[in-house]
Short mmCIF file of N, CA and C in Angstrom, two decimals:
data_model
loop_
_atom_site.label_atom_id
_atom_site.label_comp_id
_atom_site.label_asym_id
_atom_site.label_seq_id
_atom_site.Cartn_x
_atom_site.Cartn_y
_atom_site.Cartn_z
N UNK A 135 163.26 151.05 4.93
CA UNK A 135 161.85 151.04 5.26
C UNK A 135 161.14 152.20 4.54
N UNK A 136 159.75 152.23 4.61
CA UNK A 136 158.99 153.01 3.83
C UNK A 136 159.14 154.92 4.53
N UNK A 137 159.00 154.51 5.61
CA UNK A 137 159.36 155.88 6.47
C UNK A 137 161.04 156.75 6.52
N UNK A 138 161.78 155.70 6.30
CA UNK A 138 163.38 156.15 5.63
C UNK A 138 162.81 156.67 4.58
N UNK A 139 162.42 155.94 3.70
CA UNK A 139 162.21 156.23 2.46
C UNK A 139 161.86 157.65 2.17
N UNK A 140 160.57 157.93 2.60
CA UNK A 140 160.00 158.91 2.49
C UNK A 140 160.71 160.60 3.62
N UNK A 141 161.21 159.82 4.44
CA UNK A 141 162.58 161.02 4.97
C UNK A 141 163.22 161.21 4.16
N UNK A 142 164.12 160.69 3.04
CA UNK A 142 165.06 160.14 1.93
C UNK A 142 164.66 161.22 1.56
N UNK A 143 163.27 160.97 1.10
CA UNK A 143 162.85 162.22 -0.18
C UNK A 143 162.79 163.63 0.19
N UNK A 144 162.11 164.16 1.28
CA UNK A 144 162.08 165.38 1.84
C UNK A 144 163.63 165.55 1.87
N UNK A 145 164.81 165.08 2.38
CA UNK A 145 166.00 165.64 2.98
C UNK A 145 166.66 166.34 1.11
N UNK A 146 166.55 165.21 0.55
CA UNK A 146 166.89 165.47 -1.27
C UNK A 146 166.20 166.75 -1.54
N UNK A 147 164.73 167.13 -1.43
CA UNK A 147 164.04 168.19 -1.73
C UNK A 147 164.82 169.61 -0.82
N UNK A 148 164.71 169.19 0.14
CA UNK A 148 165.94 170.54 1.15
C UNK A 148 166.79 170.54 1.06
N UNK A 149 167.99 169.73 1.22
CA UNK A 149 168.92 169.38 1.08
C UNK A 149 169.51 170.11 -0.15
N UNK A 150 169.41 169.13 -0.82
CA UNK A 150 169.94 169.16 -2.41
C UNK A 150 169.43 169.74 -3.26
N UNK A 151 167.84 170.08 -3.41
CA UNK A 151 167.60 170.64 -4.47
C UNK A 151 167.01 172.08 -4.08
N UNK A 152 166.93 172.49 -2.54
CA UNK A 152 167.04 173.85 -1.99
C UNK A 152 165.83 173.98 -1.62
N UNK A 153 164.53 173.58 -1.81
CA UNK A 153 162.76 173.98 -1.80
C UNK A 153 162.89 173.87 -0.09
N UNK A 154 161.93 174.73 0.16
CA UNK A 154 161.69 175.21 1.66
C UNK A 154 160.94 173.62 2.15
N UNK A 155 160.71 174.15 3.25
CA UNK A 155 160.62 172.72 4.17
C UNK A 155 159.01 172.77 4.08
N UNK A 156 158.17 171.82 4.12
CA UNK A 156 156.56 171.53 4.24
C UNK A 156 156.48 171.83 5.66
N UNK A 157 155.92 172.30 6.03
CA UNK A 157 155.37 171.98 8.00
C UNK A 157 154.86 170.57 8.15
N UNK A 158 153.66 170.07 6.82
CA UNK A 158 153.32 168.76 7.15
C UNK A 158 153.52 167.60 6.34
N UNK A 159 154.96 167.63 6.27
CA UNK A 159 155.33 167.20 4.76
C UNK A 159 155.35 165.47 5.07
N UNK A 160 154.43 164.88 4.03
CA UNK A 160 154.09 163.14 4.43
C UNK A 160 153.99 162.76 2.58
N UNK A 161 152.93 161.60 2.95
CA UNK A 161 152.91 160.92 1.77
C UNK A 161 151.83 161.48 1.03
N UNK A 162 151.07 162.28 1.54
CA UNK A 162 149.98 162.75 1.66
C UNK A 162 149.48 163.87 0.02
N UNK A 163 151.09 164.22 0.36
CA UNK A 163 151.48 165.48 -0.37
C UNK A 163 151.80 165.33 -1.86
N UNK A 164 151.06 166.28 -2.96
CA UNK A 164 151.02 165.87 -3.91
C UNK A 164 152.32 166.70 -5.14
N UNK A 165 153.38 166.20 -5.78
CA UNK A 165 154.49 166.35 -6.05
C UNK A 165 154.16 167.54 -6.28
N UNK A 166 153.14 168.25 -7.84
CA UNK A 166 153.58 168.46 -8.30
C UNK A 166 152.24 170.23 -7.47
N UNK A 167 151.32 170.10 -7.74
CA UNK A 167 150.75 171.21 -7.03
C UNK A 167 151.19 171.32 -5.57
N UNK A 168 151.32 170.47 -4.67
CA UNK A 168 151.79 171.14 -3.28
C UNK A 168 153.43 171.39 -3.35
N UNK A 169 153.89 170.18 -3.75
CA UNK A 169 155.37 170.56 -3.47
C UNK A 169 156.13 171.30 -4.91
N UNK A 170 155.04 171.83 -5.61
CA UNK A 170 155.97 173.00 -6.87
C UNK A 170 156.96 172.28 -7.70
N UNK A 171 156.94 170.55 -7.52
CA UNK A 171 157.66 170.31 -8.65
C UNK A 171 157.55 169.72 -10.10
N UNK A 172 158.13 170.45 -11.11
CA UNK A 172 158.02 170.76 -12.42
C UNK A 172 159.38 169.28 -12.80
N UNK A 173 158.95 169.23 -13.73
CA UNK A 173 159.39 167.70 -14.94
C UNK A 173 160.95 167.91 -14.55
N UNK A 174 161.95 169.27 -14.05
CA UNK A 174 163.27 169.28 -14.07
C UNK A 174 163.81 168.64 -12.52
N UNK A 175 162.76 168.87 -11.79
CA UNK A 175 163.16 168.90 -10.18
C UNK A 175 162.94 167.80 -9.91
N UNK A 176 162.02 167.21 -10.79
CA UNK A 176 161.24 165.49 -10.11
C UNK A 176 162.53 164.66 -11.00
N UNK A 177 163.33 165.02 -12.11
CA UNK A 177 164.39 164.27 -12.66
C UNK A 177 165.40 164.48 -11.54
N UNK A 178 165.86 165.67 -11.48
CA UNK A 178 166.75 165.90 -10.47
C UNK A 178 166.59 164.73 -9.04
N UNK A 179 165.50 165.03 -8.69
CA UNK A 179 165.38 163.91 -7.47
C UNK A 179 165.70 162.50 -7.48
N UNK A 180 165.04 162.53 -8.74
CA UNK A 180 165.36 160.67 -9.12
C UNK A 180 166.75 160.52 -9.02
N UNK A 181 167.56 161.22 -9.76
CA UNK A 181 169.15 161.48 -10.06
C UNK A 181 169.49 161.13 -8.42
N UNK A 182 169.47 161.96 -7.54
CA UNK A 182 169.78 162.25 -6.09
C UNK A 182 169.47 161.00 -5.44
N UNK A 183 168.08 160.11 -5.61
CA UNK A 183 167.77 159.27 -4.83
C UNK A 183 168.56 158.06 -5.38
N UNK A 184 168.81 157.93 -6.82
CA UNK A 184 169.60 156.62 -7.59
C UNK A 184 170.92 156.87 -6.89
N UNK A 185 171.41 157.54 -6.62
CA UNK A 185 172.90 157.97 -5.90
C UNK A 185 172.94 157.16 -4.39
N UNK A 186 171.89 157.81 -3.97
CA UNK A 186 171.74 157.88 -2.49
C UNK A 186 171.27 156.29 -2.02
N UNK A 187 170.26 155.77 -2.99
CA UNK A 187 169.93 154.24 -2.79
C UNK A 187 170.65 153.36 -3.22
N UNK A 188 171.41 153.76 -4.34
CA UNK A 188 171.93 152.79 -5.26
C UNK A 188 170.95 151.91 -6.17
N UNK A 189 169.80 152.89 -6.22
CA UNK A 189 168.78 152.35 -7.26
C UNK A 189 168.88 152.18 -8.93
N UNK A 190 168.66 151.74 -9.60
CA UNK A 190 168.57 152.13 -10.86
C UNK A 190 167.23 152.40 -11.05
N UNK A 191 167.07 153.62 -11.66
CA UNK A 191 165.57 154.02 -12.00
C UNK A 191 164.92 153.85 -13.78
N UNK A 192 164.76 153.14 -13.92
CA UNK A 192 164.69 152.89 -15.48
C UNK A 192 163.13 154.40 -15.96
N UNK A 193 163.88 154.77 -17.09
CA UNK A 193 162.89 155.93 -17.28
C UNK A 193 161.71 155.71 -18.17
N UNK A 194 161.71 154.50 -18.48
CA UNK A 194 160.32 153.71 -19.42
C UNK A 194 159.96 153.32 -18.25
N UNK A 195 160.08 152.79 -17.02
CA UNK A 195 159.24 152.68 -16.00
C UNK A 195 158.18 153.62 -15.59
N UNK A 196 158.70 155.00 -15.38
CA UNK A 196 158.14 155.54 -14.55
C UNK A 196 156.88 156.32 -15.12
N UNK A 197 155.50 156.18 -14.89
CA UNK A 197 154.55 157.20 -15.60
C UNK A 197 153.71 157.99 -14.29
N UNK A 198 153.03 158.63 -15.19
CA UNK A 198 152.06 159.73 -14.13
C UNK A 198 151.62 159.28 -12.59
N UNK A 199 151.16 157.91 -12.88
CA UNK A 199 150.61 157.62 -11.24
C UNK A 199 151.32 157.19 -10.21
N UNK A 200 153.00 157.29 -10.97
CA UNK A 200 154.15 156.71 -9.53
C UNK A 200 154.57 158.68 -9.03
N UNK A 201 154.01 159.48 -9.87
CA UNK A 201 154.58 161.13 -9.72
C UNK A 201 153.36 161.66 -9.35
N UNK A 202 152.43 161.48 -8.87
CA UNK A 202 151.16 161.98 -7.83
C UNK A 202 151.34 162.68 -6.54
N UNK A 203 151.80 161.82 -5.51
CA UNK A 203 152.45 162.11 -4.07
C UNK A 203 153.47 161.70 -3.80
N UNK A 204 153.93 161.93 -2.84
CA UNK A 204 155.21 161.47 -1.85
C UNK A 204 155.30 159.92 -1.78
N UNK A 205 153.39 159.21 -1.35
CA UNK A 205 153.42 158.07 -1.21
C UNK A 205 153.28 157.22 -2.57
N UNK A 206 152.97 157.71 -3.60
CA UNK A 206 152.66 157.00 -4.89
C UNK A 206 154.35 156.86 -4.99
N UNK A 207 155.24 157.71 -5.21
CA UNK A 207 156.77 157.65 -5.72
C UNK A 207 157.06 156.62 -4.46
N UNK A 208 157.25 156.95 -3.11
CA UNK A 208 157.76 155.55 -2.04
C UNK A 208 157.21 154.54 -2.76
N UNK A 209 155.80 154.19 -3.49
CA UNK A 209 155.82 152.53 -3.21
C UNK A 209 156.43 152.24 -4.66
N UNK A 210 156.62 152.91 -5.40
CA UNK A 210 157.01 153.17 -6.82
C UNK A 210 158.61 152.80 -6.49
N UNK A 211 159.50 153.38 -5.81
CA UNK A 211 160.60 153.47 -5.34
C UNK A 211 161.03 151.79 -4.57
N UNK A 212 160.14 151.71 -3.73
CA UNK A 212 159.99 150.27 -2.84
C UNK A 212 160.13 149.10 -3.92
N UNK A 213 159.02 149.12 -4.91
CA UNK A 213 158.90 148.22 -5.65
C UNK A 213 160.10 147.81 -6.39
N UNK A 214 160.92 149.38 -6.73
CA UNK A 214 162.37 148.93 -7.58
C UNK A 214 163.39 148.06 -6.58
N UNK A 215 163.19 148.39 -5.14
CA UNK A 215 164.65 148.10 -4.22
C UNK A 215 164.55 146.00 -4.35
N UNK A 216 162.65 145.82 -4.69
CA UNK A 216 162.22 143.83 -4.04
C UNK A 216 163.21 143.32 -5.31
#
């Protein structure tokens, strides 16, 4: 579901790639000015979430407006699982 989903991503960001926790961390939130991540950390994640979903993330897919927020990457993410 979209709300796994988006748990998915926060636990990868703490978890695994170490960044402190948001207090109001949603879809809301925008990758790269709120949550500090730079072109290495947003690969890294993808890496973590293709593991964790069993997604394949094709990298000619992905451009600027699926890497905006939390919720632009979920429906970006969603769309790969239909």
């Amino acid at each position: 579901s979209r709300q796994e989903l988006v748990a998915s991503i926060r636990d990868v960001l703490e978890a695994k790639l170490g960044l402190p926790s948001h207090p109001n961390f949603g879809e809301h939130l925008r990758l790269n000015e709120e949550l500090r991540l730079d072109s290495v950390l947003i690969l890294q994640l993808f890496v973590h979430l293709e593991v964790d979903f069993g997604l394949e993330i094709p990298e000619e897919a992905i451009t600027q407006k699926h890497l905006g927020t939390v919720g632009t990457l979920a429906s970006f993410l969603l769309g790969l699982q239909r």
